[in-house]
Amino acid sequence: MDEGCGCGRVLCAGEVNGRVRREASVHRHKGGERKIPPEVMGVSWVIETERSQNSIEQLIESGGGTKIGLFVVDSSTYRPVDQLANNIGQLNVLHHSNFPESTFSLAVTATNDPKQPPPKSISDRGFDLILSKLSGALQMDSSGKFDASGTEYSFKDFRVRVGTVTQGGSVKGVVVEIEYTPTWVANQASMMLSEFINMFFPEQTASKPEIITKPTSDLYTALDTLNQYQQIFNRLRKKA
Amino acid sequence: MYGHGAGGSGYSMGGGGPLGGANLMGRKDKGISVALEPYGEWKIQEIGYDGMEKFIQPESFADHVGKLARKIDWRTLVDSDQSYDNPNLLPEDELPEEEDDEEKLEDETEKEKKEFPPEVGPWHDVAKNLHESLQHINMMLDGLQVMQHLDYLKPLSIGDPIQINEATQEAAVIANNGKAFQWVWKRKALNEVQNAIEASNANRRHLAVGGEASIDETTSLTNLFFREIEELCLQWRIRKTGDHLYGALGYKRYGQRFEPGEIFDITRRSVPINYSDKDGKLQQTILQISVPNDLIRRSKIFVSIFKDDMMSKAIHTSDEANLEYMKVDMKQVDNLYWNDALSWAQETLICRDTFNQLATDAVHLKQRMSSFRDGVLIVALHDDYLLRIELKNYPFKAGDLPDGGDPYLNRALRQMIVNHHAKKVIRSQMFVEMPLTMLNEHLDMRGPNAFTQYEIDERAKRQTCVLEKLLSVASHQRLVKLTVDTLIRYQNECRDPQVKWRWLRCAPTNSQVMIHIVDPHFDFLMGRVTSYLQIDTDCVTLRTKDGKTIDCYRDADRLFNTLKYVNITYFLQAAGTLGKTGWGYHILHGNNNAIDVDGNPPTALLVQCDEHKGAPHSIPHIAIRKSTSRSCPMIRTSITRSFHSNFEKLPGKSFCRKFDNLCAILKD
């Protein structure tokens, strides 16, 4: 670790108010390696594992990951009332602590027609208030609410979030989200994510999400991450 | 030419038109029927050819009653079959006797009475008019009471009183009807109004000129008071509560006004006092102002930059002379002109609030040292330089305050404080289309665009405190001075090549200078080489023509050497171009930046290969080396092994001229 410039001044020419100047070739920021700022959203691969949260956390920390905070992902289900059951489908509303101002909505249609994928949307948090006004058509299923909460780690270019999934107080499983931050293009991150999974979760290599395996260079969005979470929650719902 | 109305009731314009439906232009305009009749005037029945006007007399009471009575259909009330009208219809046995006639009449009148609807009778119009006239009389009585008790109206007798008796009733009627009487009272009324208006105009002209000599003393003092009150209201916030008049010294645009500590009282002196205005003339003032006691002093803020060394005495000063302001003579303060007193008190308030704001900001500053003592705030700027902010107090007297500090920084501080207070605290409501929010920061659609926490934090504008802004401005100002001094020194010391510089941009926190280097005698070869100096708040950076960036930080010597480096680079390029284009040399090695394995500086190697054939060592070549010495970089030339020249002794004033002469010598 670099000890600093050694000039002895509190405010040396190489730094301004504690921030390192990228063009300064002479002085370095005092107190350690240059920190990589947390970038914008990257490409994520969410897996559900049988291991315990503690063991995964120890694994990440032993590999060099540093803890940076906590995270929460929750999913609520809104079902249509009996009179409208034939007209409108079920709606899943998700929130992710990494996107504090957003609400993600994933609709469920009766037919799984690949040509007509179910509608998805991202809106601001006010959407939840609107849903409460629509209680005449859509009613929240309190028993079907999922929560995934845990710890977030920074691992070079990766962000790893390890959390326990609970439904109504009972633990359902452990979910891990691995986010490769430098790129937004899904297929560009595919190799790096595969390598990471292979290193830490070799049993999960087959569960690669479809969005990452696509050869097209579509931009990855937050909805794709939450979609992966919802699919895991659906699987866990069926579990006893 | 005027059409008469039906019944000769007057004339009207428009309608059919004064020209019977066609105007002068020959077009037919329908127009609007307009009747202009003065209220209360009698209608004209006829205007004779001699100008005699015949009026229609208004109906008297008896005429009016008769008119109404004619409207009543008595037959419906009385019944046409009654024998009263036609006695032949009655049977013989029913013929009334004379004695029964009276009884029958009584019966019939009773019937009439019974058949009248009780609520509305034939006299209801009469009753209505009577009521209306009673109201008019009440209004007249009110007017008379106002005239009697108050001074708004003055009744004026314009004619002899006419006593209406039974005997002279006709005289009153004749007087009312007489045109002469009407003319007389109208003319007199108009004359009175004219006199009143002329008097007020004369008074106004007199006051505007300023002469109050003719007005009595009480009125002049009253006028002075109201004039001064008006002037006070125009400049300051004034409020009246009951009989108490007070104002506010507050200068903030938003927030609470009339703060308790900023209120001044306004009273009227019993005797006006004299004061001398800006032109030195003696004026009078009748208003007395009482400002808060802690504002009875004059204050000023001085901002300056100084270097921290052991000999500096300017860090903190506690002079006894600075305590003169604490000796307050209330009598002398009371005799001050109110406008001066208020403006000084407000200035003191602003200075005090500014200093408190800066002191608060200094406490919250990170990674900057600051100290506060005796009204002086010292904050570390950069390197060994400190920013000094002093609040100085002076006695509450007339006179110019001494100047001090840096005028630019003083002004910049005042501008920042004004901007700080001019910023609205509460954002005004806006209609926002999509996001379900009224908050300004949500207009970037951070919810629907799924912004991460990092992105939201980055976009959050951190409010910069006033002291930080002042520090950046002061730091930049110091660096600008440093740069200008260095450039001038460089221009004086290094005359070859010619260096010119000019400002591209001058802003409070960043500036840019463009530097041209040119040899005026050889500009056809090299043209002008341009470099840019970027001056920020903490660093001076040079950007060369080929895109290289050299940081000079805050070091004047480093900047000087950087300018010399640019100079030397110009020489290398000039030598290469001159040798190549002018004398047919080839440039073998012309790397400006690379240092060889042995640590030798870059060299430009020029050689003439065409004319000389032989061993390479005998080929004349020119090697130009750049010295690595930071203190004095210069170019040394060496020409072959057998011939070393002292470049300085070559003929020519500039480098290009010397080089040109050298090439000429070699060619010979």
Short mmCIF file of N, CA and C in Angstrom, two decimals, chain B residues 189-306:
data_model
loop_
_atom_site.label_atom_id
_atom_site.label_comp_id
_atom_site.label_asym_id
_atom_site.label_seq_id
_atom_site.Cartn_x
_atom_site.Cartn_y
_atom_site.Cartn_z
N ALA B 189 -71.48 78.47 -8.88
CA ALA B 189 -70.90 77.18 -8.45
C ALA B 189 -69.60 76.92 -9.19
N LEU B 190 -69.64 77.18 -10.49
CA LEU B 190 -68.43 76.94 -11.28
C LEU B 190 -67.31 77.86 -10.86
N ASN B 191 -67.67 79.10 -10.54
CA ASN B 191 -66.64 80.04 -10.09
C ASN B 191 -65.99 79.57 -8.80
N GLU B 192 -66.81 79.07 -7.89
CA GLU B 192 -66.26 78.59 -6.63
C GLU B 192 -65.32 77.43 -6.85
N VAL B 193 -65.71 76.51 -7.71
CA VAL B 193 -64.86 75.35 -8.01
C VAL B 193 -63.55 75.81 -8.64
N GLN B 194 -63.69 76.74 -9.55
CA GLN B 194 -62.49 77.23 -10.23
C GLN B 194 -61.52 77.84 -9.23
N ASN B 195 -62.07 78.62 -8.30
CA ASN B 195 -61.21 79.25 -7.29
C ASN B 195 -60.50 78.19 -6.44
N ALA B 196 -61.25 77.18 -6.06
CA ALA B 196 -60.65 76.14 -5.22
C ALA B 196 -59.53 75.41 -5.95
N ILE B 197 -59.75 75.07 -7.22
CA ILE B 197 -58.72 74.36 -7.99
C ILE B 197 -57.51 75.23 -8.20
N GLU B 198 -57.75 76.50 -8.48
CA GLU B 198 -56.60 77.39 -8.70
C GLU B 198 -55.78 77.53 -7.43
N ALA B 199 -56.48 77.59 -6.29
CA ALA B 199 -55.76 77.71 -5.02
C ALA B 199 -54.89 76.48 -4.78
N SER B 200 -55.44 75.31 -5.06
CA SER B 200 -54.64 74.09 -4.81
C SER B 200 -53.48 74.00 -5.76
N ASN B 201 -53.67 74.39 -7.01
CA ASN B 201 -52.56 74.38 -7.98
C ASN B 201 -51.45 75.32 -7.56
N ALA B 202 -51.88 76.51 -7.12
CA ALA B 202 -50.88 77.48 -6.69
C ALA B 202 -50.09 76.94 -5.51
N ASN B 203 -50.81 76.27 -4.60
CA ASN B 203 -50.15 75.72 -3.42
C ASN B 203 -49.14 74.65 -3.83
N ARG B 204 -49.54 73.83 -4.75
CA ARG B 204 -48.65 72.75 -5.21
C ARG B 204 -47.42 73.31 -5.87
N ARG B 205 -47.64 74.34 -6.72
CA ARG B 205 -46.48 74.94 -7.40
C ARG B 205 -45.56 75.55 -6.39
N HIS B 206 -46.16 76.13 -5.42
CA HIS B 206 -45.36 76.79 -4.38
C HIS B 206 -44.52 75.78 -3.61
N LEU B 207 -45.16 74.66 -3.29
CA LEU B 207 -44.44 73.63 -2.54
C LEU B 207 -43.36 72.99 -3.39
N ALA B 208 -43.64 72.78 -4.66
CA ALA B 208 -42.66 72.15 -5.55
C ALA B 208 -41.42 73.01 -5.68
N VAL B 209 -41.62 74.30 -5.74
CA VAL B 209 -40.47 75.20 -5.81
C VAL B 209 -39.70 75.17 -4.49
N GLY B 210 -40.43 74.98 -3.44
CA GLY B 210 -39.76 74.85 -2.14
C GLY B 210 -40.02 76.00 -1.22
N GLY B 211 -40.79 76.86 -1.68
CA GLY B 211 -41.00 78.02 -0.82
C GLY B 211 -42.13 77.76 0.15
N GLU B 212 -41.79 77.68 1.36
CA GLU B 212 -42.82 77.48 2.36
C GLU B 212 -42.98 78.72 3.21
N ALA B 213 -42.42 79.76 2.71
CA ALA B 213 -42.44 80.95 3.56
C ALA B 213 -43.85 81.48 3.74
N SER B 214 -44.57 81.27 2.64
CA SER B 214 -45.90 81.85 2.76
C SER B 214 -46.83 80.94 3.54
N ILE B 215 -46.43 79.63 3.67
CA ILE B 215 -47.29 78.73 4.43
C ILE B 215 -46.92 78.86 5.90
N ASP B 216 -47.87 78.68 6.72
CA ASP B 216 -47.59 78.86 8.14
C ASP B 216 -46.74 77.70 8.66
N GLU B 217 -46.17 77.92 9.81
CA GLU B 217 -45.12 77.01 10.32
C GLU B 217 -45.67 75.61 10.59
N THR B 218 -46.85 75.55 11.17
CA THR B 218 -47.41 74.24 11.51
C THR B 218 -47.60 73.40 10.25
N THR B 219 -48.16 74.08 9.24
CA THR B 219 -48.41 73.35 7.99
C THR B 219 -47.09 72.89 7.36
N SER B 220 -46.09 73.75 7.44
CA SER B 220 -44.82 73.38 6.82
C SER B 220 -44.17 72.21 7.56
N LEU B 221 -44.30 72.20 8.88
CA LEU B 221 -43.73 71.07 9.63
C LEU B 221 -44.48 69.78 9.32
N THR B 222 -45.82 69.93 9.21
CA THR B 222 -46.63 68.77 8.87
C THR B 222 -46.23 68.23 7.50
N ASN B 223 -46.06 69.19 6.58
CA ASN B 223 -45.67 68.77 5.22
C ASN B 223 -44.30 68.08 5.24
N LEU B 224 -43.40 68.64 6.02
CA LEU B 224 -42.06 68.05 6.12
C LEU B 224 -42.14 66.64 6.67
N PHE B 225 -42.96 66.49 7.70
CA PHE B 225 -43.11 65.17 8.33
C PHE B 225 -43.64 64.15 7.32
N PHE B 226 -44.70 64.53 6.63
CA PHE B 226 -45.30 63.58 5.68
C PHE B 226 -44.35 63.30 4.52
N ARG B 227 -43.61 64.31 4.11
CA ARG B 227 -42.66 64.10 3.03
C ARG B 227 -41.57 63.11 3.44
N GLU B 228 -41.11 63.29 4.65
CA GLU B 228 -40.05 62.40 5.14
C GLU B 228 -40.59 60.99 5.37
N ILE B 229 -41.82 60.90 5.85
CA ILE B 229 -42.43 59.58 6.05
C ILE B 229 -42.55 58.86 4.71
N GLU B 230 -42.94 59.62 3.71
CA GLU B 230 -43.07 59.03 2.37
C GLU B 230 -41.73 58.52 1.87
N GLU B 231 -40.71 59.34 2.08
CA GLU B 231 -39.36 58.94 1.66
C GLU B 231 -38.91 57.69 2.43
N LEU B 232 -39.25 57.66 3.69
CA LEU B 232 -38.88 56.51 4.53
C LEU B 232 -39.59 55.25 4.05
N CYS B 233 -40.86 55.39 3.71
CA CYS B 233 -41.63 54.22 3.25
C CYS B 233 -41.09 53.69 1.94
N LEU B 234 -40.57 54.59 1.10
CA LEU B 234 -40.07 54.14 -0.20
C LEU B 234 -38.79 53.34 -0.06
N GLN B 235 -37.99 53.65 0.99
CA GLN B 235 -36.69 52.99 1.09
C GLN B 235 -36.66 51.84 2.07
N TRP B 236 -37.51 51.85 3.06
CA TRP B 236 -37.44 50.86 4.14
C TRP B 236 -38.81 50.22 4.34
N ARG B 237 -38.78 49.07 5.01
CA ARG B 237 -40.03 48.40 5.34
C ARG B 237 -40.56 49.05 6.62
N ILE B 238 -41.77 49.57 6.55
CA ILE B 238 -42.35 50.29 7.67
C ILE B 238 -43.65 49.61 8.05
N ARG B 239 -43.92 49.59 9.31
CA ARG B 239 -45.18 49.01 9.77
C ARG B 239 -45.73 49.88 10.89
N LYS B 240 -47.06 49.94 10.97
CA LYS B 240 -47.68 50.75 12.03
C LYS B 240 -48.56 49.83 12.85
N THR B 241 -48.36 49.86 14.14
CA THR B 241 -49.22 49.10 15.05
C THR B 241 -49.79 50.09 16.05
N GLY B 242 -51.07 50.37 15.88
CA GLY B 242 -51.70 51.37 16.75
C GLY B 242 -51.11 52.73 16.45
N ASP B 243 -50.50 53.33 17.46
CA ASP B 243 -49.88 54.65 17.26
C ASP B 243 -48.37 54.52 17.08
N HIS B 244 -47.90 53.28 17.08
CA HIS B 244 -46.45 53.06 17.08
C HIS B 244 -45.98 52.73 15.66
N LEU B 245 -45.03 53.52 15.19
CA LEU B 245 -44.50 53.33 13.84
C LEU B 245 -43.09 52.76 13.96
N TYR B 246 -42.83 51.66 13.25
CA TYR B 246 -41.49 51.09 13.32
C TYR B 246 -41.12 50.48 11.97
N GLY B 247 -39.85 50.23 11.81
CA GLY B 247 -39.37 49.68 10.56
C GLY B 247 -38.42 48.54 10.81
N ALA B 248 -37.93 47.93 9.71
CA ALA B 248 -37.02 46.78 9.82
C ALA B 248 -35.76 47.06 9.04
N LEU B 249 -34.65 46.69 9.65
CA LEU B 249 -33.37 46.83 8.98
C LEU B 249 -33.01 45.59 8.18
N GLY B 250 -33.86 44.57 8.21
CA GLY B 250 -33.55 43.31 7.55
C GLY B 250 -33.32 43.49 6.06
N TYR B 251 -32.35 42.74 5.53
CA TYR B 251 -31.99 42.85 4.12
C TYR B 251 -32.30 41.55 3.37
N LYS B 252 -32.75 40.56 4.07
CA LYS B 252 -32.96 39.26 3.42
C LYS B 252 -34.24 39.30 2.61
N ARG B 253 -34.15 38.63 1.45
CA ARG B 253 -35.28 38.66 0.55
C ARG B 253 -36.34 37.65 0.98
N TYR B 254 -35.87 36.51 1.45
CA TYR B 254 -36.81 35.47 1.87
C TYR B 254 -36.65 35.26 3.36
N GLY B 255 -37.66 34.72 3.94
CA GLY B 255 -37.56 34.48 5.37
C GLY B 255 -38.37 35.51 6.14
N GLN B 256 -38.26 35.43 7.44
CA GLN B 256 -39.07 36.29 8.30
C GLN B 256 -38.55 37.72 8.26
N ARG B 257 -39.48 38.63 8.15
CA ARG B 257 -39.11 40.05 8.21
C ARG B 257 -39.48 40.58 9.58
N PHE B 258 -39.03 41.75 9.87
CA PHE B 258 -39.30 42.38 11.16
C PHE B 258 -38.84 41.47 12.31
N GLU B 259 -37.59 41.03 12.19
CA GLU B 259 -36.98 40.28 13.30
C GLU B 259 -36.82 41.22 14.49
N PRO B 260 -36.96 40.69 15.70
CA PRO B 260 -36.90 41.58 16.87
C PRO B 260 -35.60 42.36 16.98
N GLY B 261 -34.49 41.77 16.59
CA GLY B 261 -33.21 42.44 16.75
C GLY B 261 -32.90 43.43 15.65
N GLU B 262 -33.81 43.56 14.69
CA GLU B 262 -33.51 44.41 13.53
C GLU B 262 -34.52 45.54 13.38
N ILE B 263 -35.28 45.78 14.41
CA ILE B 263 -36.35 46.78 14.30
C ILE B 263 -35.84 48.13 14.77
N PHE B 264 -36.25 49.19 14.08
CA PHE B 264 -35.94 50.53 14.54
C PHE B 264 -37.25 51.30 14.71
N ASP B 265 -37.26 52.18 15.70
CA ASP B 265 -38.47 52.96 16.01
C ASP B 265 -38.41 54.30 15.28
N ILE B 266 -39.58 54.76 14.92
CA ILE B 266 -39.68 56.05 14.21
C ILE B 266 -40.53 56.98 15.05
N THR B 267 -39.99 58.11 15.37
CA THR B 267 -40.74 59.12 16.14
C THR B 267 -40.57 60.47 15.48
N ARG B 268 -41.42 61.38 15.89
CA ARG B 268 -41.36 62.74 15.34
C ARG B 268 -40.77 63.68 16.37
N ARG B 269 -39.84 64.46 15.91
CA ARG B 269 -39.23 65.43 16.83
C ARG B 269 -40.19 66.59 17.03
N SER B 270 -40.08 67.19 18.20
CA SER B 270 -40.92 68.36 18.44
C SER B 270 -40.37 69.56 17.67
N VAL B 271 -39.05 69.58 17.55
CA VAL B 271 -38.42 70.69 16.82
C VAL B 271 -37.51 70.07 15.76
N PRO B 272 -37.64 70.46 14.51
CA PRO B 272 -36.77 69.85 13.50
C PRO B 272 -35.32 70.29 13.70
N ILE B 273 -34.43 69.41 13.27
CA ILE B 273 -33.00 69.71 13.39
C ILE B 273 -32.41 69.86 12.00
N ASN B 274 -31.27 70.48 11.97
CA ASN B 274 -30.60 70.70 10.69
C ASN B 274 -29.53 69.65 10.46
N TYR B 275 -29.30 69.33 9.19
CA TYR B 275 -28.20 68.45 8.83
C TYR B 275 -27.72 68.90 7.46
N SER B 276 -26.50 68.52 7.12
CA SER B 276 -25.97 68.89 5.82
C SER B 276 -26.02 67.69 4.90
N ASP B 277 -26.55 67.91 3.72
CA ASP B 277 -26.71 66.78 2.80
C ASP B 277 -25.44 66.58 1.99
N LYS B 278 -25.55 65.78 0.92
CA LYS B 278 -24.37 65.41 0.13
C LYS B 278 -23.72 66.63 -0.50
N ASP B 279 -24.54 67.62 -0.87
CA ASP B 279 -23.98 68.81 -1.53
C ASP B 279 -23.50 69.85 -0.52
N GLY B 280 -23.68 69.53 0.73
CA GLY B 280 -23.24 70.47 1.76
C GLY B 280 -24.29 71.48 2.17
N LYS B 281 -25.47 71.35 1.59
CA LYS B 281 -26.52 72.32 1.93
C LYS B 281 -27.19 71.89 3.23
N LEU B 282 -27.67 72.88 3.95
CA LEU B 282 -28.36 72.61 5.21
C LEU B 282 -29.80 72.22 4.92
N GLN B 283 -30.21 71.09 5.44
CA GLN B 283 -31.59 70.64 5.29
C GLN B 283 -32.18 70.39 6.66
N GLN B 284 -33.49 70.29 6.70
CA GLN B 284 -34.16 70.04 7.97
C GLN B 284 -34.74 68.64 7.99
N THR B 285 -34.77 68.05 9.16
CA THR B 285 -35.41 66.75 9.31
C THR B 285 -36.20 66.75 10.60
N ILE B 286 -37.37 66.14 10.55
CA ILE B 286 -38.25 66.13 11.72
C ILE B 286 -38.41 64.70 12.26
N LEU B 287 -37.86 63.72 11.54
CA LEU B 287 -38.00 62.34 11.99
C LEU B 287 -36.82 61.96 12.88
N GLN B 288 -37.12 61.13 13.86
CA GLN B 288 -36.06 60.60 14.73
C GLN B 288 -36.12 59.08 14.69
N ILE B 289 -34.96 58.46 14.51
CA ILE B 289 -34.88 57.01 14.38
C ILE B 289 -34.11 56.46 15.57
N SER B 290 -34.61 55.35 16.13
CA SER B 290 -33.87 54.68 17.22
C SER B 290 -33.48 53.30 16.75
N VAL B 291 -32.21 53.09 16.46
CA VAL B 291 -31.74 51.77 15.99
C VAL B 291 -31.36 50.94 17.21
N PRO B 292 -31.28 49.61 17.05
CA PRO B 292 -30.84 48.76 18.18
C PRO B 292 -29.45 49.16 18.65
N ASN B 293 -29.21 49.03 19.94
CA ASN B 293 -27.95 49.51 20.53
C ASN B 293 -26.73 48.77 19.99
N ASP B 294 -26.92 47.49 19.67
CA ASP B 294 -25.75 46.75 19.19
C ASP B 294 -25.41 47.09 17.74
N LEU B 295 -26.23 47.86 17.10
CA LEU B 295 -25.94 48.28 15.74
C LEU B 295 -25.49 49.74 15.67
N ILE B 296 -25.31 50.35 16.83
CA ILE B 296 -24.85 51.75 16.84
C ILE B 296 -23.34 51.73 16.68
N ARG B 297 -22.89 51.39 15.51
CA ARG B 297 -21.48 51.42 15.14
C ARG B 297 -21.44 51.22 13.64
N ARG B 298 -20.32 51.58 13.06
CA ARG B 298 -20.14 51.37 11.62
C ARG B 298 -19.14 50.24 11.44
N SER B 299 -19.45 49.33 10.56
CA SER B 299 -18.60 48.15 10.38
C SER B 299 -18.22 47.98 8.93
N LYS B 300 -17.11 47.26 8.78
CA LYS B 300 -16.64 46.94 7.44
C LYS B 300 -15.86 45.62 7.51
N ILE B 301 -15.94 44.87 6.43
CA ILE B 301 -15.20 43.59 6.37
C ILE B 301 -14.08 43.73 5.36
N PHE B 302 -12.90 43.29 5.76
CA PHE B 302 -11.74 43.33 4.87
C PHE B 302 -11.23 41.91 4.66
N VAL B 303 -10.99 41.58 3.41
CA VAL B 303 -10.47 40.25 3.07
C VAL B 303 -9.12 40.45 2.41
N SER B 304 -8.14 39.68 2.85
CA SER B 304 -6.80 39.82 2.25
C SER B 304 -6.07 38.49 2.33
N ILE B 305 -5.04 38.38 1.51
CA ILE B 305 -4.19 37.17 1.50
C ILE B 305 -2.81 37.59 1.98
N PHE B 306 -2.23 36.83 2.86
CA PHE B 306 -0.87 37.15 3.27
C PHE B 306 -0.12 35.84 3.50
#
